[in-house]
CSV table of C-alpha atoms in Angstrom, one decimal:
chain,number,residue,atom,x,y,z
A,1,MET,CA,97.0,114.4,16.8
A,2,THR,CA,94.3,114.1,14.3
A,3,ASN,CA,93.2,116.9,12.2
A,4,ARG,CA,89.3,117.0,12.2
A,5,ASP,CA,86.8,119.2,10.3
A,6,ASN,CA,84.9,121.5,12.3
A,7,THR,CA,81.7,120.2,11.0
A,8,THR,CA,78.3,120.8,13.1
A,9,ARG,CA,76.4,117.5,13.4
A,10,THR,CA,73.2,117.5,11.7
A,11,ASP,CA,71.0,114.8,13.2
A,12,THR,CA,67.5,114.0,11.8
A,13,THR,CA,66.2,111.8,14.2
A,14,THR,CA,63.3,112.7,16.1
A,15,ARG,CA,62.8,112.4,20.0
A,16,THR,CA,59.7,110.9,21.2
A,17,PRO,CA,58.3,113.3,23.9
A,18,THR,CA,58.3,112.0,27.6
A,19,THR,CA,55.3,111.5,29.5
A,20,THR,CA,54.5,112.3,33.1
A,21,ARG,CA,53.2,110.0,35.6
A,22,SER,CA,50.0,111.1,36.8
A,23,THR,CA,49.6,111.4,40.7
A,24,THR,CA,45.8,111.7,40.3
A,25,THR,CA,46.0,107.8,40.5
A,26,ARG,CA,45.9,107.9,44.2
A,27,PRO,CA,44.1,110.6,46.4
A,28,ARG,CA,46.2,112.5,48.8
A,29,ALA,CA,45.4,111.8,52.4
A,30,ALA,CA,43.7,114.7,54.0
A,31,ARG,CA,46.2,116.1,56.5
A,32,ARG,CA,44.6,116.4,60.2
A,33,TYR,CA,45.6,119.0,62.1
A,34,PRO,CA,45.3,118.7,65.9
A,35,ASN,CA,42.5,121.0,67.7
A,36,ASN,CA,43.3,123.3,70.8
A,37,GLU,CA,42.6,120.4,73.4
A,38,GLU,CA,45.1,118.1,71.7
A,39,ASN,CA,47.5,121.0,71.5
A,40,MET,CA,47.3,121.7,75.2
A,41,ASP,CA,48.1,117.9,76.0
A,42,ALA,CA,51.0,117.7,73.8
A,43,PRO,CA,54.2,117.6,75.7
A,44,LEU,CA,56.4,120.9,75.5
A,45,VAL,CA,59.6,121.0,73.5
A,46,PRO,CA,62.7,121.7,75.7
A,47,PHE,CA,65.0,124.6,75.6
A,48,ILE,CA,68.0,123.8,73.3
A,49,ARG,CA,70.8,123.5,75.6
A,50,GLN,CA,74.5,124.4,75.4
A,51,PRO,CA,76.9,121.5,74.8
A,52,GLY,CA,78.2,120.4,78.1
A,53,GLU,CA,75.2,122.0,80.2
A,54,ASP,CA,73.8,119.4,82.1
A,55,ASP,CA,70.1,119.6,83.6
A,56,GLU,CA,68.2,117.6,86.2
A,57,MET,CA,66.5,115.1,83.7
A,58,THR,CA,70.2,114.1,82.1
A,59,THR,CA,71.2,113.6,85.9
A,60,ILE,CA,68.2,111.5,86.7
A,61,ARG,CA,68.4,109.4,83.1
A,62,ARG,CA,72.4,108.7,83.8
A,63,GLU,CA,71.3,107.6,87.2
A,64,LEU,CA,68.7,105.3,85.9
A,65,ALA,CA,71.0,103.8,83.3
A,66,ALA,CA,73.5,102.9,85.9
A,67,LEU,CA,70.9,101.1,88.1
A,68,ARG,CA,69.6,99.4,85.4
A,69,ALA,CA,73.3,98.0,84.5
A,70,GLN,CA,73.5,97.2,88.2
A,71,LEU,CA,70.1,95.4,88.7
A,72,ASN,CA,71.0,93.4,85.3
A,73,ARG,CA,74.3,92.5,87.0
A,74,ILE,CA,72.9,91.2,90.3
A,75,GLU,CA,69.9,89.4,88.2
A,76,ARG,CA,72.9,87.7,86.0
A,77,THR,CA,74.9,86.4,89.1
A,78,MET,CA,71.6,85.5,91.0
A,79,GLN,CA,70.5,83.1,88.4
A,80,PRO,CA,71.2,79.6,89.0
A,81,THR,CA,73.8,77.7,86.9
A,82,ASP,CA,73.3,74.3,85.6
A,83,THR,CA,76.3,72.8,86.3
A,84,GLN,CA,75.3,69.1,87.5
């Protein structure tokens, strides 16, 4: 182990002050808030459901996905094959 003297570092270098970037180069876009008529047309946010709780829309989405997959399989089997 080396024995170092407990000396304080006295550095005489000067630091240059940092400049902050100017955000005034690009003006901020004005935020547009919807009016009452647009708020009335906005979709309602559904209630938060408990995990594992199915609702009618979830069931409909699952049925649509199953029908879409079935339709894709039928279309694939009906396509003519080019085996000449």
